Amino acid sequence: MRISTSQIYQRGLDSMLEQQAQLFKTQLQLSSNKRFLSPADDPTAASQVLGLNEAISITEQYRMNIKTVQSRLGGEENALRGAIDALQRARELTVQGSNDTNNAADRDAMATEVRQLIDHVLSLANTRDANGEYIFAGTQTQTKPFSSNGSGVYSYAGDQGQRLLQIAPERQVAVSDSGLDVFMKINNAAGTGYQDIFTTLETLATELEAGNAPSGDRLTEIDNAMENILQFEAKIGARLNTVDQQEDVNSAISLQYQTVRSTLSDLDIAQAATDLNRYLVGLQAAQQSFVKVQGLSLFSYL
Amino acid sequence: MTSGIFSTATSGLLAFQSAMATTGHNIANANTQGYTRQRVEMSPQTPLLSGAGYIGNGVKVDTVVRLYDQFLVDRVRNSTSSVNSFDIYNQYAARVANLLGDADAGLNGSLETFFNSVQTLANDPTSITARQLVLSEADSLVARFQYLDDQLSYTRKEVNTQLGSMVNEVNALSKSIADLNREIVTATGRAGGNPPNDLLDARDQLLEKLSGLVSVSTLQQSDGSVNVFIGNGQSLVTGFNAATLSTSGSAFDATEMQIMYTVGGVSSDITANIKGGELGGLLNFRDEILDNAQNALGRIAVVLGTEFNNLHTQGVDLDGNLGGNFFGLGTPEVSASKFNVGSGTVTTSFDTTNISALTSKDYIISYDGTNWNLTDADGNAVTMTGAGTGVSPFNAHGLNIVVGGTPTAGDRYMIRPTRGGADSLSLLTSNVRAIAAAAPVTVGEAVNASGLPVNTGSAAFAYTGVSSGFAPLAANVTFTFNSGTNEFSYTDGGAVTGTLAYNPATDSGTSFTVAGVSFTVTGTPSDTDSFVLGNNTSGTGDNTNALLLAKLQTGLTMENGTASFQGAYAQIVADVGTKTLQADIGSKAQFAMLRQAQADRDALSGVNLDEEAANLIRFQQAYQAMAQVVTVADSMFQTLLSAVRG
């Protein structure tokens, strides 16, 4: 086929430009370590990477939520443990106070200690977390839940709600228990209704102050109270186990998403380096052959 | 006799001079764009009749021809149209793909940080810091939507401007072609039928430039002029006359440039018929990529804003007030056709309870004299429910349409539901206390004045949600169980009263709705156990609504319940990316074909300097030989003269 002079030039030029474009693209890939520089390079992978980015972001957020759960439940657990210790002491005093070898002065001393225990449990029930929220107030977290009228009547001003936190796409875990459930809704001695822990301790103190042995009901009531709080301690333990397991799952999932994303979007450096070399050589060959071919002309021999 | 030889020699000298001149012309134009090499056509002179037969009389130059094949030239023109069309489409499409798909500047990053801030709020709903963060991130999200939309709008302006300047170029080229037609016809006539080669080359160049702008077809006329047609057979150049194209707003939108063809004072819109070349590529880009991308982005903004608002108005804020709308949204755009005769009115709004049916299409609603009919921009009919009145609006695809006034048959209106969606998104509140993170009601077992529970059974009420359009309760609703009849009777001391059948043995876990509040009942209540449902006025630590708002991120809220916000956005990116990739592949393929077509044309018409050099030598030698003939004829004559002189 006949080739015109401009065709000879055009073809040489085209192959040089082509090699340059490939070289440039490979250089960009290497310097950014990305396999595709624009969604047009690989539309499917680009949209998959967007989805993975969101999934990783959400999973990392769940992991942060779990940290909040652990901190909150840790605080609640401490408070409950303190309450149990106080009740344990109250129980000892009750047993001791029932002993007929006590005189009025002894019982009076015990009563004083019981009153201190009441204050202690009251302050535990009014625990606030690091953000200033009352943890046993249900959802009325900015109002002090437990108070006394000064004459031995205690009331609960919180509500019955629980706060849940999201730790996985379809999983929420409670980070609080209402003061109603923990300190108020305790079976009374007769089993006919409820009596709160403060009234129990208040009655104990009053009985001791009167110089009498505490009624047998007090032991039952204190035992019921301890059992109730222990129940919640167990629940907290279970929740903390749950979030531990979920944290393992979450961190594994996050790692897997990141691996897949890396496979899709990261450059295969070895391949790219080889390509770079190949295009360099190709460009040099195109340039040299261009010069040689352009130099040929019959006019040089005329 | 010698005069015959002289005239033969002269004819040869003249012919070879012409041949060398033409060769020189070819060499001089070796690098001229679009030049077709020329060749002198020679033929023998009419021979002289003599007694001994016919004696040859030398050579004459018939004409100078272009080495030209119309078919090859047409192929180059068609390839040029295709390449330019793909190229400009690819160039603009890549811009949109890179804008939307950028991991940092795209929408996805903003969506992620916004919803993360809502989760942080759910972890700590009373924290002012967490609330402030939600407002800041919402601001950023709105700003990102607007930035992306601005870029797309700017591209749209660019496209419209470019259409205008391209149309001007087309007009200038067609006028020049028409002028050249006249010159060629005149020149051919003057030369008695010999082709004016350089003018023909010039006209071919103009035609190639024109086909770079728009696909054209040509028809050679017998007088030497060429008629040019575009689109569906609209004539651009007829003989010495050129038609003009212009741009003008569409029937519905004065800023959306359409290509108009004017003949005999009547303008018609030929945009749909324009194919190929940069004009065709640009129009394709606007239709297939730009309109879709802007609408789809707007759709995400509208659905996100609507769903967020729907939930936000079902929660209470830090002051116990029911939440207001969190995001501000626009309304669907409606524009009447400028050809409408009647005075009908069409107003539209979003159907906020059915927003997931919203599409990213534009619609046209038209009146046929009796009924209103809705079609989408591709022409597919869309069924509407409802009567079109304010009480019962037409409803389709997440839109409510109310019609009125007195339209005339044939009147049309364009509805663009989501075109301005991203631009109109705004944040309505700057008050951190006004974020509604808590549930609007509380429900729990009855307690005495000291807060001690009084029920003896094991039943529990659990709140699940409120109905849309929920308004605060007038008063607390008390539910009391009657174990004899196995039912709860409830009253709020006013209009809200009734009974709920509940058999503890079989109905544990049943869901009920009272006064717009939904809840489940579990367990076994004792006789006269009671439960209270009331407005949440001080339960600021409740995070139920915040949890629901956070879950919107992964909820399937779009595309009739099949895609999330991020899924819908990834779809746009993939769509634009794929179209860009296809245009890139098409462009490369067409470019290869263009090069091939050019090579084929140049194989016939291109100048090869070596060939011309060889020709130069050939004609030079022939000229020298011919000059020798003159010398010999002269010496023959001298011999004769000296023979006669005696």
PDB file of N, CA, C and O in Angstrom, chain A residues 142-198:
ATOM      1  N   GLN A 142     -30.992  14.225  84.190  1.00  0.00           N
ATOM      2  CA  GLN A 142     -30.469  15.493  84.697  1.00  0.00           C
ATOM      3  C   GLN A 142     -31.106  15.884  86.010  1.00  0.00           C
ATOM      4  O   GLN A 142     -30.885  16.975  86.525  1.00  0.00           O
ATOM      5  N   THR A 143     -31.912  14.964  86.540  1.00  0.00           N
ATOM      6  CA  THR A 143     -32.567  15.230  87.824  1.00  0.00           C
ATOM      7  C   THR A 143     -32.102  14.205  88.840  1.00  0.00           C
ATOM      8  O   THR A 143     -32.061  13.007  88.544  1.00  0.00           O
ATOM      9  N   LYS A 144     -31.764  14.640  90.044  1.00  0.00           N
ATOM     10  CA  LYS A 144     -31.330  13.700  91.078  1.00  0.00           C
ATOM     11  C   LYS A 144     -32.494  12.778  91.379  1.00  0.00           C
ATOM     12  O   LYS A 144     -33.591  13.236  91.718  1.00  0.00           O
ATOM     13  N   PRO A 145     -32.288  11.443  91.266  1.00  0.00           N
ATOM     14  CA  PRO A 145     -33.419  10.526  91.397  1.00  0.00           C
ATOM     15  C   PRO A 145     -33.894  10.293  92.841  1.00  0.00           C
ATOM     16  O   PRO A 145     -35.078  10.254  93.106  1.00  0.00           O
ATOM     17  N   PHE A 146     -32.962  10.113  93.776  1.00  0.00           N
ATOM     18  CA  PHE A 146     -33.366   9.703  95.127  1.00  0.00           C
ATOM     19  C   PHE A 146     -33.198  10.851  96.121  1.00  0.00           C
ATOM     20  O   PHE A 146     -32.164  11.519  96.142  1.00  0.00           O
ATOM     21  N   SER A 147     -34.230  11.040  96.928  1.00  0.00           N
ATOM     22  CA  SER A 147     -34.104  12.069  97.961  1.00  0.00           C
ATOM     23  C   SER A 147     -34.923  11.681  99.188  1.00  0.00           C
ATOM     24  O   SER A 147     -35.806  10.837  99.121  1.00  0.00           O
ATOM     25  N   SER A 148     -34.563  12.344 100.271  1.00  0.00           N
ATOM     26  CA  SER A 148     -35.281  12.058 101.529  1.00  0.00           C
ATOM     27  C   SER A 148     -35.963  13.330 101.973  1.00  0.00           C
ATOM     28  O   SER A 148     -35.493  14.424 101.712  1.00  0.00           O
ATOM     29  N   ASN A 149     -37.094  13.161 102.694  1.00  0.00           N
ATOM     30  CA  ASN A 149     -37.795  14.373 103.148  1.00  0.00           C
ATOM     31  C   ASN A 149     -37.289  14.800 104.522  1.00  0.00           C
ATOM     32  O   ASN A 149     -37.833  15.679 105.162  1.00  0.00           O
ATOM     33  N   GLY A 150     -36.242  14.116 104.976  1.00  0.00           N
ATOM     34  CA  GLY A 150     -35.681  14.484 106.275  1.00  0.00           C
ATOM     35  C   GLY A 150     -36.313  13.720 107.412  1.00  0.00           C
ATOM     36  O   GLY A 150     -35.746  13.606 108.499  1.00  0.00           O
ATOM     37  N   SER A 151     -37.474  13.150 107.198  1.00  0.00           N
ATOM     38  CA  SER A 151     -38.154  12.422 108.272  1.00  0.00           C
ATOM     39  C   SER A 151     -38.256  10.948 107.949  1.00  0.00           C
ATOM     40  O   SER A 151     -39.196  10.277 108.351  1.00  0.00           O
ATOM     41  N   GLY A 152     -37.316  10.471 107.158  1.00  0.00           N
ATOM     42  CA  GLY A 152     -37.303   9.020 106.938  1.00  0.00           C
ATOM     43  C   GLY A 152     -38.175   8.557 105.798  1.00  0.00           C
ATOM     44  O   GLY A 152     -38.387   7.361 105.645  1.00  0.00           O
ATOM     45  N   VAL A 153     -38.695   9.477 104.988  1.00  0.00           N
ATOM     46  CA  VAL A 153     -39.476   9.060 103.814  1.00  0.00           C
ATOM     47  C   VAL A 153     -38.620   9.331 102.581  1.00  0.00           C
ATOM     48  O   VAL A 153     -38.190  10.450 102.347  1.00  0.00           O
ATOM     49  N   TYR A 154     -38.388   8.275 101.843  1.00  0.00           N
ATOM     50  CA  TYR A 154     -37.534   8.391 100.659  1.00  0.00           C
ATOM     51  C   TYR A 154     -38.380   8.270  99.404  1.00  0.00           C
ATOM     52  O   TYR A 154     -39.311   7.468  99.355  1.00  0.00           O
ATOM     53  N   SER A 155     -38.077   9.080  98.414  1.00  0.00           N
ATOM     54  CA  SER A 155     -38.856   8.972  97.173  1.00  0.00           C
ATOM     55  C   SER A 155     -37.922   8.942  95.966  1.00  0.00           C
ATOM     56  O   SER A 155     -36.782   9.391  96.006  1.00  0.00           O
ATOM     57  N   TYR A 156     -38.481   8.377  94.905  1.00  0.00           N
ATOM     58  CA  TYR A 156     -37.747   8.213  93.646  1.00  0.00           C
ATOM     59  C   TYR A 156     -38.388   9.109  92.603  1.00  0.00           C
ATOM     60  O   TYR A 156     -39.596   9.005  92.335  1.00  0.00           O
ATOM     61  N   ALA A 157     -37.627  10.025  92.064  1.00  0.00           N
ATOM     62  CA  ALA A 157     -38.182  10.980  91.094  1.00  0.00           C
ATOM     63  C   ALA A 157     -37.818  10.647  89.660  1.00  0.00           C
ATOM     64  O   ALA A 157     -38.173  11.374  88.721  1.00  0.00           O
ATOM     65  N   GLY A 158     -37.100   9.557  89.449  1.00  0.00           N
ATOM     66  CA  GLY A 158     -36.728   9.198  88.074  1.00  0.00           C
ATOM     67  C   GLY A 158     -37.838   8.416  87.402  1.00  0.00           C
ATOM     68  O   GLY A 158     -38.950   8.331  87.905  1.00  0.00           O
ATOM     69  N   ASP A 159     -37.556   7.843  86.228  1.00  0.00           N
ATOM     70  CA  ASP A 159     -38.566   7.027  85.559  1.00  0.00           C
ATOM     71  C   ASP A 159     -38.029   5.617  85.327  1.00  0.00           C
ATOM     72  O   ASP A 159     -37.024   5.234  85.925  1.00  0.00           O
ATOM     73  N   GLN A 160     -38.722   4.860  84.479  1.00  0.00           N
ATOM     74  CA  GLN A 160     -38.434   3.437  84.362  1.00  0.00           C
ATOM     75  C   GLN A 160     -37.680   3.085  83.086  1.00  0.00           C
ATOM     76  O   GLN A 160     -37.561   1.917  82.731  1.00  0.00           O
ATOM     77  N   GLY A 161     -37.163   4.124  82.404  1.00  0.00           N
ATOM     78  CA  GLY A 161     -36.561   3.832  81.095  1.00  0.00           C
ATOM     79  C   GLY A 161     -35.134   3.319  81.191  1.00  0.00           C
ATOM     80  O   GLY A 161     -34.458   3.451  82.200  1.00  0.00           O
ATOM     81  N   GLN A 162     -34.668   2.745  80.072  1.00  0.00           N
ATOM     82  CA  GLN A 162     -33.295   2.273  79.959  1.00  0.00           C
ATOM     83  C   GLN A 162     -32.692   2.911  78.727  1.00  0.00           C
ATOM     84  O   GLN A 162     -33.378   3.155  77.744  1.00  0.00           O
ATOM     85  N   ARG A 163     -31.391   3.149  78.778  1.00  0.00           N
ATOM     86  CA  ARG A 163     -30.759   3.668  77.563  1.00  0.00           C
ATOM     87  C   ARG A 163     -30.083   2.512  76.836  1.00  0.00           C
ATOM     88  O   ARG A 163     -29.378   1.720  77.459  1.00  0.00           O
ATOM     89  N   LEU A 164     -30.317   2.446  75.516  1.00  0.00           N
ATOM     90  CA  LEU A 164     -29.699   1.393  74.723  1.00  0.00           C
ATOM     91  C   LEU A 164     -28.672   2.019  73.781  1.00  0.00           C
ATOM     92  O   LEU A 164     -28.870   3.121  73.291  1.00  0.00           O
ATOM     93  N   LEU A 165     -27.593   1.292  73.539  1.00  0.00           N
ATOM     94  CA  LEU A 165     -26.604   1.758  72.569  1.00  0.00           C
ATOM     95  C   LEU A 165     -26.472   0.729  71.450  1.00  0.00           C
ATOM     96  O   LEU A 165     -26.599  -0.469  71.680  1.00  0.00           O
ATOM     97  N   GLN A 166     -26.180   1.214  70.236  1.00  0.00           N
ATOM     98  CA  GLN A 166     -26.070   0.334  69.079  1.00  0.00           C
ATOM     99  C   GLN A 166     -24.648  -0.206  68.996  1.00  0.00           C
ATOM    100  O   GLN A 166     -23.691   0.568  68.910  1.00  0.00           O
ATOM    101  N   ILE A 167     -24.495  -1.528  69.047  1.00  0.00           N
ATOM    102  CA  ILE A 167     -23.140  -2.086  68.955  1.00  0.00           C
ATOM    103  C   ILE A 167     -22.919  -2.906  67.690  1.00  0.00           C
ATOM    104  O   ILE A 167     -21.798  -3.332  67.416  1.00  0.00           O
ATOM    105  N   ALA A 168     -23.983  -3.155  66.955  1.00  0.00           N
ATOM    106  CA  ALA A 168     -23.880  -3.912  65.709  1.00  0.00           C
ATOM    107  C   ALA A 168     -25.133  -3.571  64.919  1.00  0.00           C
ATOM    108  O   ALA A 168     -26.075  -3.018  65.485  1.00  0.00           O
ATOM    109  N   PRO A 169     -25.181  -3.861  63.616  1.00  0.00           N
ATOM    110  CA  PRO A 169     -26.323  -3.443  62.805  1.00  0.00           C
ATOM    111  C   PRO A 169     -27.672  -3.769  63.415  1.00  0.00           C
ATOM    112  O   PRO A 169     -28.599  -2.974  63.332  1.00  0.00           O
ATOM    113  N   GLU A 170     -27.835  -4.943  64.006  1.00  0.00           N
ATOM    114  CA  GLU A 170     -29.147  -5.286  64.544  1.00  0.00           C
ATOM    115  C   GLU A 170     -29.081  -5.554  66.035  1.00  0.00           C
ATOM    116  O   GLU A 170     -29.872  -6.322  66.573  1.00  0.00           O
ATOM    117  N   ARG A 171     -28.113  -4.946  66.726  1.00  0.00           N
ATOM    118  CA  ARG A 171     -27.938  -5.285  68.142  1.00  0.00           C
ATOM    119  C   ARG A 171     -27.782  -4.044  68.984  1.00  0.00           C
ATOM    120  O   ARG A 171     -26.909  -3.207  68.727  1.00  0.00           O
ATOM    121  N   GLN A 172     -28.629  -3.947  70.010  1.00  0.00           N
ATOM    122  CA  GLN A 172     -28.481  -2.855  70.960  1.00  0.00           C
ATOM    123  C   GLN A 172     -28.250  -3.454  72.332  1.00  0.00           C
ATOM    124  O   GLN A 172     -28.720  -4.538  72.633  1.00  0.00           O
ATOM    125  N   VAL A 173     -27.527  -2.733  73.192  1.00  0.00           N
ATOM    126  CA  VAL A 173     -27.286  -3.256  74.537  1.00  0.00           C
ATOM    127  C   VAL A 173     -27.610  -2.156  75.536  1.00  0.00           C
ATOM    128  O   VAL A 173     -27.371  -0.973  75.284  1.00  0.00           O
ATOM    129  N   ALA A 174     -28.202  -2.539  76.682  1.00  0.00           N
ATOM    130  CA  ALA A 174     -28.601  -1.550  77.678  1.00  0.00           C
ATOM    131  C   ALA A 174     -27.382  -1.092  78.462  1.00  0.00           C
ATOM    132  O   ALA A 174     -26.558  -1.900  78.881  1.00  0.00           O
ATOM    133  N   VAL A 175     -27.269   0.222  78.645  1.00  0.00           N
ATOM    134  CA  VAL A 175     -26.146   0.740  79.438  1.00  0.00           C
ATOM    135  C   VAL A 175     -26.627   1.336  80.744  1.00  0.00           C
ATOM    136  O   VAL A 175     -25.876   2.000  81.454  1.00  0.00           O
ATOM    137  N   SER A 176     -27.883   1.115  81.077  1.00  0.00           N
ATOM    138  CA  SER A 176     -28.345   1.623  82.366  1.00  0.00           C
ATOM    139  C   SER A 176     -29.479   0.747  82.878  1.00  0.00           C
ATOM    140  O   SER A 176     -30.078  -0.010  82.117  1.00  0.00           O
ATOM    141  N   ASP A 177     -29.710   0.828  84.164  1.00  0.00           N
ATOM    142  CA  ASP A 177     -30.887   0.195  84.771  1.00  0.00           C
ATOM    143  C   ASP A 177     -31.528   1.255  85.638  1.00  0.00           C
ATOM    144  O   ASP A 177     -30.831   2.025  86.307  1.00  0.00           O
ATOM    145  N   SER A 178     -32.837   1.303  85.637  1.00  0.00           N
ATOM    146  CA  SER A 178     -33.476   2.408  86.356  1.00  0.00           C
ATOM    147  C   SER A 178     -33.400   2.181  87.864  1.00  0.00           C
ATOM    148  O   SER A 178     -33.360   1.048  88.346  1.00  0.00           O
ATOM    149  N   GLY A 179     -33.367   3.279  88.582  1.00  0.00           N
ATOM    150  CA  GLY A 179     -33.345   3.215  90.052  1.00  0.00           C
ATOM    151  C   GLY A 179     -34.572   2.500  90.584  1.00  0.00           C
ATOM    152  O   GLY A 179     -34.532   1.845  91.626  1.00  0.00           O
ATOM    153  N   LEU A 180     -35.665   2.618  89.835  1.00  0.00           N
ATOM    154  CA  LEU A 180     -36.887   1.920  90.230  1.00  0.00           C
ATOM    155  C   LEU A 180     -36.634   0.432  90.315  1.00  0.00           C
ATOM    156  O   LEU A 180     -36.979  -0.233  91.297  1.00  0.00           O
ATOM    157  N   ASP A 181     -36.022  -0.108  89.267  1.00  0.00           N
ATOM    158  CA  ASP A 181     -35.797  -1.554  89.214  1.00  0.00           C
ATOM    159  C   ASP A 181     -34.765  -1.992  90.243  1.00  0.00           C
ATOM    160  O   ASP A 181     -34.913  -3.051  90.859  1.00  0.00           O
ATOM    161  N   VAL A 182     -33.727  -1.190  90.458  1.00  0.00           N
ATOM    162  CA  VAL A 182     -32.605  -1.647  91.292  1.00  0.00           C
ATOM    163  C   VAL A 182     -32.901  -1.446  92.780  1.00  0.00           C
ATOM    164  O   VAL A 182     -32.680  -2.336  93.601  1.00  0.00           O
ATOM    165  N   PHE A 183     -33.408  -0.225  93.128  1.00  0.00           N
ATOM    166  CA  PHE A 183     -33.492   0.089  94.567  1.00  0.00           C
ATOM    167  C   PHE A 183     -34.912   0.135  95.110  1.00  0.00           C
ATOM    168  O   PHE A 183     -35.102   0.111  96.319  1.00  0.00           O
ATOM    169  N   MET A 184     -35.922   0.222  94.217  1.00  0.00           N
ATOM    170  CA  MET A 184     -37.298   0.393  94.692  1.00  0.00           C
ATOM    171  C   MET A 184     -38.109  -0.884  94.626  1.00  0.00           C
ATOM    172  O   MET A 184     -38.858  -1.217  95.553  1.00  0.00           O
ATOM    173  N   LYS A 185     -37.942  -1.593  93.505  1.00  0.00           N
ATOM    174  CA  LYS A 185     -38.869  -2.706  93.264  1.00  0.00           C
ATOM    175  C   LYS A 185     -38.320  -3.979  93.916  1.00  0.00           C
ATOM    176  O   LYS A 185     -37.991  -4.949  93.237  1.00  0.00           O
ATOM    177  N   ILE A 186     -38.258  -3.967  95.254  1.00  0.00           N
ATOM    178  CA  ILE A 186     -37.724  -5.106  95.990  1.00  0.00           C
ATOM    179  C   ILE A 186     -38.877  -5.742  96.758  1.00  0.00           C
ATOM    180  O   ILE A 186     -39.659  -5.025  97.417  1.00  0.00           O
ATOM    181  N   ASN A 187     -38.990  -7.049  96.691  1.00  0.00           N
ATOM    182  CA  ASN A 187     -40.104  -7.726  97.373  1.00  0.00           C
ATOM    183  C   ASN A 187     -40.065  -7.450  98.874  1.00  0.00           C
ATOM    184  O   ASN A 187     -39.016  -7.513  99.510  1.00  0.00           O
ATOM    185  N   ASN A 188     -41.229  -7.135  99.442  1.00  0.00           N
ATOM    186  CA  ASN A 188     -41.259  -6.947 100.893  1.00  0.00           C
ATOM    187  C   ASN A 188     -41.277  -8.304 101.598  1.00  0.00           C
ATOM    188  O   ASN A 188     -41.334  -9.347 100.955  1.00  0.00           O
ATOM    189  N   ALA A 189     -41.197  -8.262 102.910  1.00  0.00           N
ATOM    190  CA  ALA A 189     -41.022  -9.510 103.679  1.00  0.00           C
ATOM    191  C   ALA A 189     -42.232 -10.418 103.528  1.00  0.00           C
ATOM    192  O   ALA A 189     -42.106 -11.643 103.439  1.00  0.00           O
ATOM    193  N   ALA A 190     -43.408  -9.804 103.464  1.00  0.00           N
ATOM    194  CA  ALA A 190     -44.623 -10.634 103.396  1.00  0.00           C
ATOM    195  C   ALA A 190     -44.847 -11.155 101.986  1.00  0.00           C
ATOM    196  O   ALA A 190     -45.680 -12.041 101.773  1.00  0.00           O
ATOM    197  N   GLY A 191     -44.167 -10.616 101.030  1.00  0.00           N
ATOM    198  CA  GLY A 191     -44.377 -11.067  99.654  1.00  0.00           C
ATOM    199  C   GLY A 191     -45.634 -10.509  99.041  1.00  0.00           C
ATOM    200  O   GLY A 191     -46.124 -11.018  98.037  1.00  0.00           O
ATOM    201  N   THR A 192     -46.166  -9.462  99.636  1.00  0.00           N
ATOM    202  CA  THR A 192     -47.430  -8.911  99.140  1.00  0.00           C
ATOM    203  C   THR A 192     -47.220  -7.683  98.279  1.00  0.00           C
ATOM    204  O   THR A 192     -48.164  -7.134  97.734  1.00  0.00           O
ATOM    205  N   GLY A 193     -46.025  -7.190  98.170  1.00  0.00           N
ATOM    206  CA  GLY A 193     -45.804  -5.950  97.399  1.00  0.00           C
ATOM    207  C   GLY A 193     -44.335  -5.634  97.413  1.00  0.00           C
ATOM    208  O   GLY A 193     -43.485  -6.521  97.513  1.00  0.00           O
ATOM    209  N   TYR A 194     -44.054  -4.324  97.290  1.00  0.00           N
ATOM    210  CA  TYR A 194     -42.650  -3.911  97.198  1.00  0.00           C
ATOM    211  C   TYR A 194     -42.293  -2.989  98.351  1.00  0.00           C
ATOM    212  O   TYR A 194     -43.120  -2.250  98.872  1.00  0.00           O
ATOM    213  N   GLN A 195     -41.011  -3.038  98.719  1.00  0.00           N
ATOM    214  CA  GLN A 195     -40.476  -2.062  99.673  1.00  0.00           C
ATOM    215  C   GLN A 195     -39.082  -1.694  99.221  1.00  0.00           C
ATOM    216  O   GLN A 195     -38.274  -2.550  98.881  1.00  0.00           O
ATOM    217  N   ASP A 196     -38.810  -0.364  99.233  1.00  0.00           N
ATOM    218  CA  ASP A 196     -37.504   0.060  98.735  1.00  0.00           C
ATOM    219  C   ASP A 196     -36.442  -0.144  99.810  1.00  0.00           C
ATOM    220  O   ASP A 196     -36.731  -0.297 101.002  1.00  0.00           O
ATOM    221  N   ILE A 197     -35.202  -0.110  99.375  1.00  0.00           N
ATOM    222  CA  ILE A 197     -34.081  -0.453 100.258  1.00  0.00           C
ATOM    223  C   ILE A 197     -33.893   0.585 101.343  1.00  0.00           C
ATOM    224  O   ILE A 197     -33.483   0.281 102.468  1.00  0.00           O
ATOM    225  N   PHE A 198     -34.223   1.818 101.062  1.00  0.00           N
ATOM    226  CA  PHE A 198     -33.974   2.876 102.059  1.00  0.00           C
ATOM    227  C   PHE A 198     -34.941   2.757 103.227  1.00  0.00           C
ATOM    228  O   PHE A 198     -34.574   2.921 104.386  1.00  0.00           O
TER     229      PHE A 198
END
